[in-house]
Coordinates of N, CA and C in Angstrom, one line a residue:
X21 N 11.9 -39.6 -43.6 CA 11.2 -39.6 -42.4 C 9.8 -40.0 -42.5
X22 N 9.3 -40.7 -41.6 CA 8.0 -41.2 -41.6 C 7.0 -40.2 -41.1
X23 N 5.8 -40.2 -41.6 CA 4.8 -39.2 -41.1 C 4.4 -39.5 -39.6
X24 N 4.6 -40.7 -39.2 CA 4.3 -41.1 -37.8 C 5.3 -40.7 -36.8
X25 N 6.4 -40.2 -37.2 CA 7.5 -39.7 -36.4 C 7.1 -38.4 -35.7
X26 N 7.3 -38.3 -34.4 CA 6.9 -37.1 -33.6 C 7.6 -35.8 -34.2
X27 N 8.8 -36.0 -34.7 CA 9.6 -34.8 -35.2 C 9.3 -34.5 -36.6
X28 N 8.3 -35.1 -37.3 CA 8.0 -34.7 -38.6 C 7.3 -33.4 -38.6
X29 N 7.5 -32.6 -39.7 CA 7.0 -31.3 -39.8 C 5.5 -31.2 -39.5
X30 N 4.7 -32.1 -40.0 CA 3.2 -32.1 -39.7 C 3.0 -32.2 -38.2
X31 N 3.7 -33.1 -37.6 CA 3.4 -33.3 -36.1 C 3.9 -32.1 -35.3
X32 N 5.0 -31.5 -35.7 CA 5.5 -30.3 -35.0 C 4.6 -29.2 -35.2
X33 N 4.0 -28.9 -36.4 CA 3.0 -27.9 -36.6 C 1.8 -28.1 -35.8
X34 N 1.3 -29.4 -35.8 CA 0.1 -29.8 -35.1 C 0.3 -29.5 -33.6
X35 N 1.5 -29.9 -33.1 CA 1.9 -29.7 -31.7 C 1.9 -28.2 -31.3
X36 N 2.5 -27.4 -32.2 CA 2.6 -26.0 -32.0 C 1.3 -25.3 -31.9
X37 N 0.4 -25.7 -32.9 CA -1.0 -25.1 -32.9 C -1.8 -25.5 -31.7
X38 N -1.6 -26.8 -31.2 CA -2.2 -27.2 -30.0 C -1.8 -26.4 -28.8
X39 N -0.5 -26.2 -28.7 CA 0.0 -25.3 -27.6 C -0.6 -23.9 -27.6
X40 N -0.6 -23.3 -28.8 CA -1.2 -22.0 -29.0 C -2.6 -21.9 -28.6
X41 N -3.4 -22.9 -29.1 CA -4.8 -22.9 -28.7 C -5.0 -23.1 -27.2
X42 N -4.2 -24.0 -26.6 CA -4.3 -24.2 -25.2 C -4.0 -23.0 -24.4
X43 N -3.0 -22.2 -24.8 CA -2.6 -20.9 -24.2 C -3.8 -19.9 -24.3
X44 N -4.4 -19.9 -25.5 CA -5.5 -18.9 -25.6 C -6.7 -19.3 -24.8
X45 N -7.0 -20.6 -24.7 CA -8.1 -21.1 -23.8 C -7.8 -20.8 -22.4
X46 N -6.6 -21.0 -21.9 CA -6.2 -20.7 -20.5 C -6.3 -19.3 -20.2
X47 N -5.9 -18.4 -21.1 CA -6.0 -17.0 -21.0 C -7.4 -16.5 -20.9
X48 N -8.3 -17.1 -21.7 CA -9.7 -16.7 -21.7 C -10.4 -17.2 -20.5
X49 N -10.0 -18.4 -20.0 CA -10.6 -18.9 -18.7 C -10.2 -18.0 -17.5
X50 N -8.9 -17.7 -17.5 CA -8.4 -16.9 -16.4 C -9.1 -15.5 -16.4
X51 N -9.3 -14.9 -17.5 CA -9.9 -13.6 -17.6 C -11.4 -13.7 -17.1
X52 N -12.1 -14.8 -17.5 CA -13.4 -15.0 -17.0 C -13.5 -15.2 -15.5
X53 N -12.6 -16.0 -15.0 CA -12.5 -16.3 -13.6 C -12.3 -15.0 -12.8
X54 N -11.4 -14.2 -13.3 CA -11.1 -12.9 -12.6 C -12.2 -12.0 -12.5
X55 N -13.1 -12.1 -13.5 CA -14.3 -11.2 -13.5 C -15.5 -11.8 -12.8
X56 N -15.4 -13.0 -12.4 CA -16.5 -13.7 -11.8 C -16.7 -13.3 -10.3
X57 N -18.0 -13.1 -9.9 CA -18.3 -12.8 -8.6 C -18.8 -14.1 -7.9
X58 N -18.3 -14.4 -6.7 CA -18.7 -15.6 -6.0 C -19.7 -15.2 -5.0
X59 N -20.9 -15.7 -5.1 CA -21.9 -15.4 -4.1 C -21.5 -15.8 -2.7
X60 N -21.7 -14.8 -1.8 CA -21.4 -15.0 -0.4 C -19.9 -14.8 0.0
X61 N -19.1 -14.6 -1.0 CA -17.7 -14.3 -0.7 C -17.4 -12.9 -0.3
X62 N -18.4 -12.0 -0.6 CA -18.2 -10.6 -0.3 C -17.2 -9.9 -1.1
X63 N -17.2 -8.6 -1.0 CA -16.2 -7.8 -1.8 C -15.4 -7.0 -0.8
X64 N -14.2 -6.6 -1.2 CA -13.5 -5.7 -0.4 C -14.1 -4.3 -0.4
X65 N -14.0 -3.6 0.7 CA -14.5 -2.3 0.8 C -13.8 -1.4 -0.1
X66 N -14.5 -0.6 -0.9 CA -13.9 0.4 -1.8 C -13.0 1.3 -1.0
X67 N -11.8 1.6 -1.5 CA -10.9 2.5 -0.8 C -11.4 3.9 -0.7
X68 N -12.4 4.3 -1.5 CA -12.9 5.6 -1.4 C -13.7 5.9 -0.2
X69 N -14.1 4.8 0.5 CA -14.9 5.0 1.7 C -13.9 5.1 2.9
X70 N -13.9 6.2 3.6 CA -13.0 6.4 4.6 C -13.7 6.4 6.0
X71 N -13.1 5.8 7.0 CA -13.6 5.8 8.3 C -13.6 7.3 8.8
X72 N -14.7 7.6 9.5 CA -14.8 9.0 10.1 C -14.7 8.8 11.6
X73 N -14.2 9.8 12.3 CA -14.0 9.8 13.7 C -14.7 11.1 14.3
X74 N -15.1 10.9 15.5 CA -15.6 12.1 16.3 C -14.8 12.1 17.5
X75 N -14.6 13.3 18.0 CA -13.8 13.5 19.2 C -14.5 14.5 20.2
X76 N -14.2 14.3 21.5 CA -14.7 15.3 22.5 C -13.6 16.3 22.8
X77 N -13.8 17.5 22.4 CA -12.8 18.6 22.7 C -13.6 19.7 23.4
X78 N -13.0 20.2 24.5 CA -13.7 21.2 25.3 C -15.1 20.9 25.7
X79 N -15.3 19.6 26.1 CA -16.6 19.1 26.5 C -17.6 19.1 25.4
X80 N -17.2 19.2 24.1 CA -18.1 19.3 23.0 C -17.8 18.2 22.0
X81 N -18.8 17.5 21.4 CA -18.6 16.6 20.4 C -18.2 17.3 19.1
X82 N -17.1 16.9 18.5 CA -16.6 17.5 17.3 C -16.5 16.5 16.2
X83 N -16.6 16.9 15.0 CA -16.4 15.9 13.9 C -17.6 15.9 12.9
X84 N -17.6 15.1 12.0 CA -16.7 14.0 11.7 C -15.4 14.4 11.1
X85 N -14.3 13.7 11.5 CA -13.0 13.9 11.0 C -12.5 12.7 10.2
X86 N -11.8 13.0 9.1 CA -11.1 11.9 8.4 C -9.9 11.6 9.2
X87 N -9.2 10.5 8.8 CA -8.0 10.1 9.5 C -6.9 11.2 9.3
X88 N -6.9 11.8 8.1 CA -6.0 12.9 7.8 C -6.2 14.1 8.8
X89 N -7.5 14.5 8.9 CA -7.8 15.6 9.8 C -7.5 15.2 11.3
X90 N -7.8 14.0 11.6 CA -7.4 13.5 13.0 C -5.9 13.6 13.2
X91 N -5.2 13.3 12.3 CA -3.7 13.4 12.4 C -3.3 14.8 12.6
X92 N -3.9 15.7 11.8 CA -3.6 17.1 12.0 C -3.9 17.6 13.4
X93 N -5.1 17.2 13.9 CA -5.4 17.6 15.3 C -4.5 17.0 16.3
X94 N -4.0 15.8 16.1 CA -3.0 15.2 17.0 C -1.7 16.0 16.9
X95 N -1.3 16.4 15.7 CA 0.0 17.2 15.6 C -0.2 18.5 16.3
X96 N -1.4 19.1 16.2 CA -1.6 20.4 16.9 C -1.9 20.2 18.4
X97 N -1.8 19.0 18.9 CA -2.0 18.7 20.3 C -3.4 19.0 20.8
X98 N -4.4 19.0 19.9 CA -5.8 19.1 20.3 C -6.4 17.8 20.6
X99 N -5.8 16.7 20.1 CA -6.2 15.4 20.5 C -5.0 14.7 21.1
X100 N -5.2 14.1 22.3 CA -4.1 13.4 23.0 C -4.6 12.1 23.4
X101 N -3.8 11.3 24.1 CA -4.1 9.9 24.5 C -5.4 9.9 25.4
X102 N -5.6 11.0 26.1 CA -6.7 11.0 27.0 C -8.0 11.6 26.4
X103 N -8.0 11.9 25.1 CA -9.2 12.4 24.5 C -10.1 11.2 24.1
X104 N -11.5 11.5 24.3 CA -12.5 10.5 24.0 C -12.7 10.6 22.5
X105 N -12.8 9.4 21.8 CA -13.0 9.3 20.4 C -14.1 8.3 20.1
X106 N -14.8 8.4 19.1 CA -15.8 7.4 18.7 C -15.8 7.4 17.1
X107 N -16.1 6.2 16.6 CA -16.3 6.0 15.2 C -17.4 5.0 15.0
X108 N -18.1 5.1 13.8 CA -19.2 4.2 13.6 C -18.8 2.8 13.8
X109 N -19.6 2.0 14.5 CA -19.3 0.6 14.8 C -18.9 0.4 16.2
X110 N -18.5 1.5 16.9 CA -18.1 1.4 18.3 C -19.4 1.5 19.1
X111 N -19.4 0.7 20.2 CA -20.6 0.8 21.1 C -20.6 2.1 21.9
X112 N -19.5 2.6 22.3 CA -19.4 3.8 23.1 C -18.1 4.5 22.9
X113 N -18.1 5.7 23.4 CA -16.9 6.5 23.3 C -15.7 5.8 24.1
X114 N -14.5 6.0 23.6 CA -13.4 5.4 24.3 C -12.2 6.4 24.2
X115 N -11.2 6.2 25.1 CA -10.0 7.0 25.0 C -9.2 6.6 23.8
X116 N -8.4 7.6 23.3 CA -7.6 7.3 22.2 C -6.6 6.2 22.5
X117 N -6.1 6.2 23.7 CA -5.1 5.1 24.1 C -5.7 3.7 24.0
X118 N -7.0 3.6 23.8 CA -7.6 2.3 23.7 C -8.0 2.0 22.3
X119 N -7.7 2.9 21.3 CA -8.1 2.7 19.9 C -6.8 2.6 19.1
X120 N -6.4 1.4 18.8 CA -5.1 1.2 18.2 C -4.8 2.0 16.9
X121 N -5.7 2.2 16.0 CA -5.4 2.9 14.8 C -5.2 4.4 15.0
X122 N -5.9 4.9 16.1 CA -5.7 6.4 16.4 C -4.4 6.5 17.3
X123 N -4.2 5.6 18.2 CA -3.0 5.7 19.1 C -1.8 5.6 18.2
X124 N -1.8 4.8 17.1 CA -0.7 4.7 16.2 C -0.4 6.1 15.6
X125 N -1.4 6.9 15.4 CA -1.1 8.2 14.8 C -0.3 9.1 15.8
X126 N -0.7 8.9 17.1 CA 0.0 9.7 18.2 C 1.5 9.2 18.2
X127 N 1.7 7.9 18.1 CA 3.0 7.4 18.2 C 3.9 7.8 17.0
X128 N 3.2 8.1 15.9 CA 4.0 8.5 14.7 C 4.2 10.0 14.5
X129 N 3.5 10.7 15.4 CA 3.6 12.2 15.4 C 5.0 12.6 16.0
X130 N 5.8 13.4 15.2 CA 7.1 13.8 15.7 C 6.9 14.7 16.9
X131 N 7.9 14.8 17.8 CA 7.8 15.7 18.9 C 8.1 17.1 18.4
X132 N 7.8 18.1 19.2 CA 8.0 19.5 18.8 C 9.5 19.7 18.5
X133 N 9.8 20.7 17.7 CA 11.2 21.0 17.3 C 11.8 21.7 18.6
X134 N 13.0 21.2 19.0 CA 13.6 21.8 20.2 C 14.1 23.2 19.9
X135 N 14.0 24.1 21.0 CA 14.5 25.5 20.9 C 16.0 25.4 21.2
X136 N 16.8 26.0 20.4 CA 18.2 26.0 20.6 C 18.6 26.9 21.8

């Protein structure tokens, strides 16, 4: 076999080493790109920050409540579709039926257990 043949041992070893080095470079570049911050692209909100809600119950502002606490109040029928709710970012108080993420909680709340 000639040394110029692609299938010669030297060429195959050289080709294998080239592939290995290319894979290592690609892996290193991907890791660097994943850690890179792009100015102006913004970051996702950390999941530890939870939206808080306030509700008007018995003509009194109550809260702040987490979504879990709000769900409990809905289950206990203390908050209904006609309850006024506010969260940071809203211009004014609004009825639960006009706030999709809270109205969804009411729709997902099971009805009372029937009495036999």
